[in-house]
Tab-separated table of C-alpha atoms and ligand atoms in Angstrom:
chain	number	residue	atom	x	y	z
A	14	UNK	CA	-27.191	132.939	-114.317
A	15	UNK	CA	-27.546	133.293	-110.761
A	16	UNK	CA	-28.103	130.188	-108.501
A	17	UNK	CA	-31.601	131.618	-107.375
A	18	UNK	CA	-32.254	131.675	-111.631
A	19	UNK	CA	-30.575	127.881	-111.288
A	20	UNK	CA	-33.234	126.770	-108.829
A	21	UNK	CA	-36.658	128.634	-110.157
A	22	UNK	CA	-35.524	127.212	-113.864
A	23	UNK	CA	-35.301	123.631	-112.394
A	24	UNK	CA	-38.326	124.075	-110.093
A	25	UNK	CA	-40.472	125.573	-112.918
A	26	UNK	CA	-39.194	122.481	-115.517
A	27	UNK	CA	-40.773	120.170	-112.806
A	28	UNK	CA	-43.855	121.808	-111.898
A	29	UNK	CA	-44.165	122.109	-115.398
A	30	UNK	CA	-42.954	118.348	-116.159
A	31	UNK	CA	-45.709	116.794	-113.310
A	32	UNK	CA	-48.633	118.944	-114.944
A	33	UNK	CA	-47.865	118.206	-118.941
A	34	UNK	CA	-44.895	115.602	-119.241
A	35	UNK	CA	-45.968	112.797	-121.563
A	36	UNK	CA	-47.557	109.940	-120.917
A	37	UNK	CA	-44.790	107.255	-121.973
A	38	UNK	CA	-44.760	103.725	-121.097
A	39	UNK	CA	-41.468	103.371	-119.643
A	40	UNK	CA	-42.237	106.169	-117.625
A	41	UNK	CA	-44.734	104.159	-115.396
A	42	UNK	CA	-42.198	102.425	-113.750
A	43	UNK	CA	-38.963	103.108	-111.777
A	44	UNK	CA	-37.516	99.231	-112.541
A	45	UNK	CA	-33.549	100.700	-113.771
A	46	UNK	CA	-33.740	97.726	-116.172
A	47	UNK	CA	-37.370	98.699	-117.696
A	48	UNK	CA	-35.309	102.197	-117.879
A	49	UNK	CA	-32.464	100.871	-119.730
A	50	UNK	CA	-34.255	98.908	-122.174
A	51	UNK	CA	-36.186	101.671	-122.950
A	52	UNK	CA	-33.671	104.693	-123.482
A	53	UNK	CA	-31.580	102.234	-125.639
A	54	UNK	CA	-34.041	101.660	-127.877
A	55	UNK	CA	-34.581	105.662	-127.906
A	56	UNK	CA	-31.239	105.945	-128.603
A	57	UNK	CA	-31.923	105.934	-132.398
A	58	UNK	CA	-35.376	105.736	-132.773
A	59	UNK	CA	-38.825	108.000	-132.653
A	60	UNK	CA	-40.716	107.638	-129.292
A	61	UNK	CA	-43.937	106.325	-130.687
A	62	UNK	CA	-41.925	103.471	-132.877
A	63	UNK	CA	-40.285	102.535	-129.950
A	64	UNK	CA	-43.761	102.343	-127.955
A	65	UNK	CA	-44.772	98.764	-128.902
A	66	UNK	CA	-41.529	97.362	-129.251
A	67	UNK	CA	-40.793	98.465	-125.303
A	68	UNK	CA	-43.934	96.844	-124.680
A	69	UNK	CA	-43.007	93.425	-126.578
A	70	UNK	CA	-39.606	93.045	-125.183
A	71	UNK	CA	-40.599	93.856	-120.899
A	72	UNK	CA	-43.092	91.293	-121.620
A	73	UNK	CA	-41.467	88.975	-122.905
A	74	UNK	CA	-38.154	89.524	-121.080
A	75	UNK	CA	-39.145	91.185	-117.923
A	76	UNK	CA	-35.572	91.017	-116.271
A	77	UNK	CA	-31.812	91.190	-116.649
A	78	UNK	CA	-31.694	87.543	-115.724
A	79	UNK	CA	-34.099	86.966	-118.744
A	80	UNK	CA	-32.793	88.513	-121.054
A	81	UNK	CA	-29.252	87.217	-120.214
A	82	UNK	CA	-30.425	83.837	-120.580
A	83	UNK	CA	-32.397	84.666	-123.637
A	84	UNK	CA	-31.193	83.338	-126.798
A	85	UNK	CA	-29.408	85.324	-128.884
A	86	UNK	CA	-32.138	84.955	-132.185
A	87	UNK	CA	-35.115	85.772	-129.851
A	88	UNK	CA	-33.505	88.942	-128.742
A	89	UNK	CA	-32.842	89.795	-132.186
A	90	UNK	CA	-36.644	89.183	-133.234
A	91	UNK	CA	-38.332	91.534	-130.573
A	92	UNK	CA	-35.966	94.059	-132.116
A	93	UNK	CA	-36.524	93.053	-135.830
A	94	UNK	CA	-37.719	96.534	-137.394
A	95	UNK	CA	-36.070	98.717	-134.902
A	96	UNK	CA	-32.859	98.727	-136.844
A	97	UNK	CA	-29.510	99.619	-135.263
A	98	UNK	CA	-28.843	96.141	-134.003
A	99	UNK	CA	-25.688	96.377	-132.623
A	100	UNK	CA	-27.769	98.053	-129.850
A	101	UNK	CA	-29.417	95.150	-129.384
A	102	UNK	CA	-26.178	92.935	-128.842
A	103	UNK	CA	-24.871	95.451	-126.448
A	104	UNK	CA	-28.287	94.876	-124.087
A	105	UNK	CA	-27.346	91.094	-123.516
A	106	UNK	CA	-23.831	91.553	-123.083
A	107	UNK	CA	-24.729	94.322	-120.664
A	108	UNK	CA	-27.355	92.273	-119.029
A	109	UNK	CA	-24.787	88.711	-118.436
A	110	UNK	CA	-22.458	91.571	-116.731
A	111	UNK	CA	-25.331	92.707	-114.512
A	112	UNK	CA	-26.446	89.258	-113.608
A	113	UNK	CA	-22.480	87.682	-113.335
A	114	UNK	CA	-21.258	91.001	-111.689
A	115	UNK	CA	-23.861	92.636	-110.105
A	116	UNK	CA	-25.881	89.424	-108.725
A	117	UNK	CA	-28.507	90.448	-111.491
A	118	UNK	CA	-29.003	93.898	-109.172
A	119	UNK	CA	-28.795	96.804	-111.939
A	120	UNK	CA	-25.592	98.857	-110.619
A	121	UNK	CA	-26.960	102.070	-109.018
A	122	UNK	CA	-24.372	104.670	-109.335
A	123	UNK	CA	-23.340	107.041	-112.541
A	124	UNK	CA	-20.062	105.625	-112.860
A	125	UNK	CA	-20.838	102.144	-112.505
A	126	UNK	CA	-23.284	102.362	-114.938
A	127	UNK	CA	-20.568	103.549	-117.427
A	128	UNK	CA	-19.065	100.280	-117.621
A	129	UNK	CA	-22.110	98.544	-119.063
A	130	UNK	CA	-21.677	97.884	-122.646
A	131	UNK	CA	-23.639	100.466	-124.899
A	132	UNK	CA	-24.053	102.914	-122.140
A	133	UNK	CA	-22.740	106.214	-122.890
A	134	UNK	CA	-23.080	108.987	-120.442
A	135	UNK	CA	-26.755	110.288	-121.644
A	136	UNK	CA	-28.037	106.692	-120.556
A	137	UNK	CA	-26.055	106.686	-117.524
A	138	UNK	CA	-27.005	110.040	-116.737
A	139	UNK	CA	-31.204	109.253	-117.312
A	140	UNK	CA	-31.284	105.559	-115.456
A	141	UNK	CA	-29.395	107.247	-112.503
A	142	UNK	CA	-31.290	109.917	-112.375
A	143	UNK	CA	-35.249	108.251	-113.531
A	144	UNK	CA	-34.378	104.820	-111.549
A	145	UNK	CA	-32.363	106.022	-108.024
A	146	UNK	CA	-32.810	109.499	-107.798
A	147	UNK	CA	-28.776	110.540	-108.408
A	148	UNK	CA	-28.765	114.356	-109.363
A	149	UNK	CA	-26.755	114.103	-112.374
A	150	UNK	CA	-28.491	116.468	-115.790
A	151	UNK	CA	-28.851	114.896	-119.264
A	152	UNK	CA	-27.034	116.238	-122.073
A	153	UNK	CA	-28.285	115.777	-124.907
A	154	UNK	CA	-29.420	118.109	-128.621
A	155	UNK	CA	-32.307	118.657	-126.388
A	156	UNK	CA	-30.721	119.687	-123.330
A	157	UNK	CA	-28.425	121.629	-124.901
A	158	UNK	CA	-30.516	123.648	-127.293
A	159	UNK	CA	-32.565	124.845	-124.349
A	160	UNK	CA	-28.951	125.366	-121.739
A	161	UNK	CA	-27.981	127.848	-124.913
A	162	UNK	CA	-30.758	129.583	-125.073
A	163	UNK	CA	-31.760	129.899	-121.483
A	164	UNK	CA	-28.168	131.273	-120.745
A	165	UNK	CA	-27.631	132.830	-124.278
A	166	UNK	CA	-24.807	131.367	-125.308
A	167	UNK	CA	-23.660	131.384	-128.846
A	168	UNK	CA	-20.799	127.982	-127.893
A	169	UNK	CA	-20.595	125.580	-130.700
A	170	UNK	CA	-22.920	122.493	-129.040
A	171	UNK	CA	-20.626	120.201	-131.462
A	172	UNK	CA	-17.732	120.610	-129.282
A	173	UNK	CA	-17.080	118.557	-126.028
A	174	UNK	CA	-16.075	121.503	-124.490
A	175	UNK	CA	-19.180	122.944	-124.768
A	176	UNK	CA	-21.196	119.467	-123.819
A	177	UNK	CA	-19.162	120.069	-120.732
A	178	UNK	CA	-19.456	123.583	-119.861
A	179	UNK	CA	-23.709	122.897	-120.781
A	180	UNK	CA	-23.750	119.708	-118.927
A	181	UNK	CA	-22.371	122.002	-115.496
A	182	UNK	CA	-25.337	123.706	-115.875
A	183	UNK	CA	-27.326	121.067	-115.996
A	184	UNK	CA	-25.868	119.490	-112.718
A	185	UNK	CA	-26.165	122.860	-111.660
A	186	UNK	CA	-29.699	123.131	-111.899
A	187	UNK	CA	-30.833	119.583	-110.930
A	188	UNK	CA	-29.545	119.692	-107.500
A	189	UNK	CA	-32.772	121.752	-106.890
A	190	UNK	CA	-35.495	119.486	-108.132
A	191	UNK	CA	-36.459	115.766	-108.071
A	192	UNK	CA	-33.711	114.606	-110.327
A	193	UNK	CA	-36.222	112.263	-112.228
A	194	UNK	CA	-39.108	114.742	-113.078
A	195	UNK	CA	-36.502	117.740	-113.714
A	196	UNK	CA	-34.570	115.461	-116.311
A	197	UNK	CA	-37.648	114.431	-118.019
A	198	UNK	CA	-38.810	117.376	-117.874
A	199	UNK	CA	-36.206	118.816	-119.972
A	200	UNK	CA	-36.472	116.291	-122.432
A	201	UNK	CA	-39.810	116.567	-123.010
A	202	UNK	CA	-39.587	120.911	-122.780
A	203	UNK	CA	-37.005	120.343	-125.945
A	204	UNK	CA	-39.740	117.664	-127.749
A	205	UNK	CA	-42.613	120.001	-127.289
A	206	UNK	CA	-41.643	123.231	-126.352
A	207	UNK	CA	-38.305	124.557	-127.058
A	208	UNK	CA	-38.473	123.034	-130.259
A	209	UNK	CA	-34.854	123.736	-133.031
A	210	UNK	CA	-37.681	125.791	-135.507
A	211	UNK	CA	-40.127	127.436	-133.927
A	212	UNK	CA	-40.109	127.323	-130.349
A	213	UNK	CA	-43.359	127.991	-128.336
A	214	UNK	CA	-42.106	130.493	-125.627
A	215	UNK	CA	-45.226	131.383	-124.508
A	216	UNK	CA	-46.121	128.113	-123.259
A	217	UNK	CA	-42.691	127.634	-121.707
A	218	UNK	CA	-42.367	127.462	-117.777
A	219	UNK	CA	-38.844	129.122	-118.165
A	220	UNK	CA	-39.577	131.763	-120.366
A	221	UNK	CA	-39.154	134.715	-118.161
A	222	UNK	CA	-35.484	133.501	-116.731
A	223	UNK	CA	-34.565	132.779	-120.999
A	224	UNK	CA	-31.738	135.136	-121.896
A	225	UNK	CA	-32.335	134.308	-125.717
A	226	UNK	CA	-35.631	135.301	-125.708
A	227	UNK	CA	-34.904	138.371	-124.045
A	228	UNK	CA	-32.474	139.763	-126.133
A	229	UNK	CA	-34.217	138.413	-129.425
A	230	UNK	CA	-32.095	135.595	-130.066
A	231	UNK	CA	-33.811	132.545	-129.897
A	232	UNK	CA	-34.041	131.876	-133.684
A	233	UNK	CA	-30.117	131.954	-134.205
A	234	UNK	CA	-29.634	129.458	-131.408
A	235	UNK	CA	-27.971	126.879	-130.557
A	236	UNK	CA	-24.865	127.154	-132.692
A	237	UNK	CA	-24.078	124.085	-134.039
A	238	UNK	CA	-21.504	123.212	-136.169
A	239	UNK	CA	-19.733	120.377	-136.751
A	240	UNK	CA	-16.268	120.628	-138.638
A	241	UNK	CA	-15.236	117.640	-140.478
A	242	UNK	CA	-12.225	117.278	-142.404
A	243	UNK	CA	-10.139	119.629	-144.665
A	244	UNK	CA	-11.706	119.407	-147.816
A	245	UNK	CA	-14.793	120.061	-146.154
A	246	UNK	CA	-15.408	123.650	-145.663
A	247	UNK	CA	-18.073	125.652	-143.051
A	248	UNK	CA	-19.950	128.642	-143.779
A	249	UNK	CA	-22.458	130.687	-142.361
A	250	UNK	CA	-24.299	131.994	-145.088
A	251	UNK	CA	-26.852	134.889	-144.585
A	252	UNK	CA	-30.001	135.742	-146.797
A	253	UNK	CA	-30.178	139.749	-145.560
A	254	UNK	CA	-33.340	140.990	-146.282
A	255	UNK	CA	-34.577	144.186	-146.345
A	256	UNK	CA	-38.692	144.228	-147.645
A	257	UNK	CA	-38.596	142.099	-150.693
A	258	UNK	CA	-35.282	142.318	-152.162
A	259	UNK	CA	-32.312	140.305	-151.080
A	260	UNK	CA	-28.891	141.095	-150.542
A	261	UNK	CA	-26.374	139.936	-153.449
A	262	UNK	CA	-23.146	140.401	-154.132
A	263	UNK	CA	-20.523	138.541	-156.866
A	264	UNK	CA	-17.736	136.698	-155.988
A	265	UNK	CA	-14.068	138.620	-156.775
A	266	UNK	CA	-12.314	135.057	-156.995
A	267	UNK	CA	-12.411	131.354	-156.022
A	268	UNK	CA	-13.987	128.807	-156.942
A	269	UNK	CA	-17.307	130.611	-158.046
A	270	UNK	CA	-15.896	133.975	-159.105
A	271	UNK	CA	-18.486	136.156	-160.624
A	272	UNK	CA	-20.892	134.097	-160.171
A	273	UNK	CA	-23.694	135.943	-157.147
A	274	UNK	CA	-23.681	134.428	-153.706
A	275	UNK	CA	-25.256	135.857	-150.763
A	276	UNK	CA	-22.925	136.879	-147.678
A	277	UNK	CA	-20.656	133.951	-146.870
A	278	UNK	CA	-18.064	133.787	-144.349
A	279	UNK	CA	-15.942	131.077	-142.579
A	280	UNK	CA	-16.560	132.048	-139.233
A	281	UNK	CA	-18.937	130.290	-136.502
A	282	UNK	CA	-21.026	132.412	-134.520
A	283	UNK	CA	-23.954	134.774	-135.519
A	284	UNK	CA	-22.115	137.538	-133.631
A	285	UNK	CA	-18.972	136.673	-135.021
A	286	UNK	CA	-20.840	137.069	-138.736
A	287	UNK	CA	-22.149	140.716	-137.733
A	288	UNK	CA	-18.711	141.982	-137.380
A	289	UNK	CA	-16.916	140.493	-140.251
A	290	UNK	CA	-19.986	141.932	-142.324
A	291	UNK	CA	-19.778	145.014	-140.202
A	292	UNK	CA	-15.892	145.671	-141.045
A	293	UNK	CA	-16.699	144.416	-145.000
A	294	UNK	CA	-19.349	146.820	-145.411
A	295	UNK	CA	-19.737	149.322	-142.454
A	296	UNK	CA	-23.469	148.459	-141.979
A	297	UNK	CA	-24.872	146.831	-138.862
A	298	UNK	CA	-27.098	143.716	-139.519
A	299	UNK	CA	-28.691	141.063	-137.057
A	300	UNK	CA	-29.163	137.301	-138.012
A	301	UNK	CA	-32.673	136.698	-137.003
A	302	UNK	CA	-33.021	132.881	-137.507
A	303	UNK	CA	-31.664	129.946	-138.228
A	304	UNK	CA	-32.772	128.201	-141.580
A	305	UNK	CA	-30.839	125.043	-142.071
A	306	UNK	CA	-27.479	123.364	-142.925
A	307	UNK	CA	-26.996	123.084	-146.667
A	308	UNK	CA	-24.353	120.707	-147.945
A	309	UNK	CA	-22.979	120.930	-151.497
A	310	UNK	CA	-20.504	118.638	-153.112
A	311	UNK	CA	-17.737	120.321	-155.692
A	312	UNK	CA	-15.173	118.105	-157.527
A	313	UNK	CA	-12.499	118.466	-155.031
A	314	UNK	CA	-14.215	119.801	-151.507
A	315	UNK	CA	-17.763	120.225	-149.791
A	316	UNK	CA	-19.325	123.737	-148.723
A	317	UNK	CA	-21.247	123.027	-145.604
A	318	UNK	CA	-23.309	126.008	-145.247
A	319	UNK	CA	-25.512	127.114	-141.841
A	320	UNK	CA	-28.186	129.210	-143.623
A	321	UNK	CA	-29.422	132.508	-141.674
A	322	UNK	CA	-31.899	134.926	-141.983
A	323	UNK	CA	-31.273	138.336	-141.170
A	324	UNK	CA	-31.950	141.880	-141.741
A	325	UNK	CA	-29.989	145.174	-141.758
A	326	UNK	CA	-30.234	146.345	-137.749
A	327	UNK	CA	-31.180	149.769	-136.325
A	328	UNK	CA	-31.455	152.893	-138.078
A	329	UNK	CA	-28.721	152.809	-140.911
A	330	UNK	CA	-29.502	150.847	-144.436
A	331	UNK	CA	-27.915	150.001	-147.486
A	332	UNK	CA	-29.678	153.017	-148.458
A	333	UNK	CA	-28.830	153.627	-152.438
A	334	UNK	CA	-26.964	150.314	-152.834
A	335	UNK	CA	-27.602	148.379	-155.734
A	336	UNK	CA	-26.910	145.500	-154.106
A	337	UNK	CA	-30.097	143.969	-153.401
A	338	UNK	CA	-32.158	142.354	-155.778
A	339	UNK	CA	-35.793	141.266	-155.852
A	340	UNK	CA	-36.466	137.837	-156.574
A	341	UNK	CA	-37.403	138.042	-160.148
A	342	UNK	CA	-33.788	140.273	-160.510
A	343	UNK	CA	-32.449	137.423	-159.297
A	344	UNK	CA	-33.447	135.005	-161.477
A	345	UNK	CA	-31.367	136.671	-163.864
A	346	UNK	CA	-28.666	137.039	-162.105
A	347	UNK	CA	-25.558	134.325	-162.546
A	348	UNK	CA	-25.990	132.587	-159.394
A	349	UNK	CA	-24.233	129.753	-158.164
A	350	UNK	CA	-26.083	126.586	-157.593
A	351	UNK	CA	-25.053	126.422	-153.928
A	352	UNK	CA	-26.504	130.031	-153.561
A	353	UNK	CA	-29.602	128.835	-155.034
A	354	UNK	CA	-29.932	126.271	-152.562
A	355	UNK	CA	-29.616	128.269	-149.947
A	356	UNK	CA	-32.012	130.937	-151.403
A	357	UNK	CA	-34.651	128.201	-152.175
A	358	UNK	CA	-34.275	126.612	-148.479
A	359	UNK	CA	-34.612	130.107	-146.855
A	360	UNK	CA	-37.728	130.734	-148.839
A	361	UNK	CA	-39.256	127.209	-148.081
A	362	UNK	CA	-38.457	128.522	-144.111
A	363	UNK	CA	-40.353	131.977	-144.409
A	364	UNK	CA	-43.124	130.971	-146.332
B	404	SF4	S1	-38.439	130.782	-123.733
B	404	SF4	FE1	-38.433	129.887	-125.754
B	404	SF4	S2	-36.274	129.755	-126.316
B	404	SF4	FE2	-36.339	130.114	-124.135
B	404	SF4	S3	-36.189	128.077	-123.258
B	404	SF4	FE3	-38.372	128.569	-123.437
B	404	SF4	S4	-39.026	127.772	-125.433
B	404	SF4	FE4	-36.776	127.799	-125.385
């Protein structure tokens, strides 16, 4: 993207951000503490759960110096419910460094920041940038489901490499808008708007700059997969469709051989899937949307499986292939139980 499409993107998130950002409470005041307090507790928790409890605690302890003098048990009882208490250790311990460092002034720069105890760089990157104005993007699942689809970009958003290259853009882009509204913005564009299932594009304020959504991509993005250990092993599976019959085929060995399975390959990116299916079976196909991760457990390993839709692409089909099965054929088919699963969460999807 050009840096014209860098600044209209950022300016349109904060037009957009100052006309239908949410309401929140924490979002009435530019206190860095308030700030902190608040995106801790979001840290793990729903925005309207955390509501009342950010309420409680800025009432009760308005300041660093407060709640560094605090004892430990009250702390712990304005957070009872919230869970995750370890977070709630790591806000005094940050606050007696604010007060006995800092002169109980909240440090005011990204990097100092950092240091505090329980703030990683999404925190550091939203009280900069909500409290003093420092230009610095949140990364984030939000952020970076709408950087992949704005630019496109089939990366795997698991890797840091990829947090890096995404969070560039998003430093790229703030440097044109109030770095506040523009951050906030883009959280609350990937609560309401650019949403993992169902995005609503036509109600976004960057829809005509998104690269996904014009090239038909938006359902397949972001990529997203997270490789564990060896005896775990990734898959993108595929449900092809093509009207109401469903591409099948039996497995020549492994672990499930001759049992059915729909098109499975170790491989991670839709594109990536086209060809290997492409050079298996000489037919173009398109993965349409994403459907969900499916996990299931043999005796010895784990099949993680990201489940796609798709359908066979442009003019060519299967044509006479007897490979695809409606679904009453399949339910007499020998089909793995994995295979089910993923058949049963695609449906639950579509329907
Ligand atoms: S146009 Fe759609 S996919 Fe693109 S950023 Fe907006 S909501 Fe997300």
């Amino acid at each position: 993207m050009t840096e014209e499409g860098y600044k209209e993107a950022a300016q349109n998130v904060t037009a957009w951000y100052r006309s239908h950002g949410r309401d929140l409470p924490w979002r009435r005041t530019k206190d860095p503490y308030a700030i902190w307090v608040s995106e801790i507790m979001l840290q793990q928790t729903q925005v309207e759960t955390v509501k009342p409890y950010y309420e409680r605690f800025i009432n009760e302890l308005p300041t660093a110096a407060d709640l560094a003098e605090a004892e430990e048990q009250r702390v712990f009882k304005l957070w009872e419910g919230l869970g995750y208490y370890r977070r709630a250790s790591h806000l005094k311990e940050a606050a007696e460094t604010v007060v006995r460092d800092y002169a109980g002034r909240f440090p005011d720069t990204y990097e100092e920041l950092l240091k505090l105890k329980g703030v990683g760089m999404y925190t550091a990157s939203a009280i900069a940038s909500i409290a003093f104005g420092i230009p610095k993007g949140v990364v984030d699942g939000n952020t970076l489901r709408i950087v992949s689809r704005l630019l496109n970009r089939e990366d795997n958003i698991a890797l840091q490499k990829t947090k890096n290259a995404f969070g560039e853009v998003m430093d790229a882009m703030i440097r044109y808008a109030d770095p506040s509204d523009f951050n906030q913005g883009m959280m609350d564009l990937g609560a309401m708007i650019c949403t993992p299932a169902k995005p609503v594009c036509e109600a976004c304020p960057i829809a005509s700059l998104c690269q996904a959504r014009l090239a038909g991509t938006v359902g397949r993005l972001p990529v997203n997969n997270k490789k564990i250990n060896k005896s775990i092993l990734e898959y993108m599976t595929v449900v092809i469709r093509e009207s109401d019959r469903y591409f099948m085929i039996p497995n020549e060995n492994g672990l499930l051989q001759n049992l059915y399975g729909f098109a499975q390959y170790s491989c991670d990116t839709p594109s990536e899937f086209e060809q290997l299916f492409y050079d298996q079976y000489g037919v173009r196909i398109r993965l349409t949307e994403y459907v969900s991760d499916i996990k299931h457990v043999f005796t010895h390993r784990e099949w993680r499986m990201h489940v796609y839709g798709g359908e066979v692409a442009g003019e060519r089909s299967f044509g006479n292939r007897t490979d695809f099965y409606t679904l009453e054929e399949i339910e007499k088919l020998p089909v793995s139980t994995a295979h089910l699963k993923v058949l049963k969460s695609y449906l639950k999807a579509v329907n």
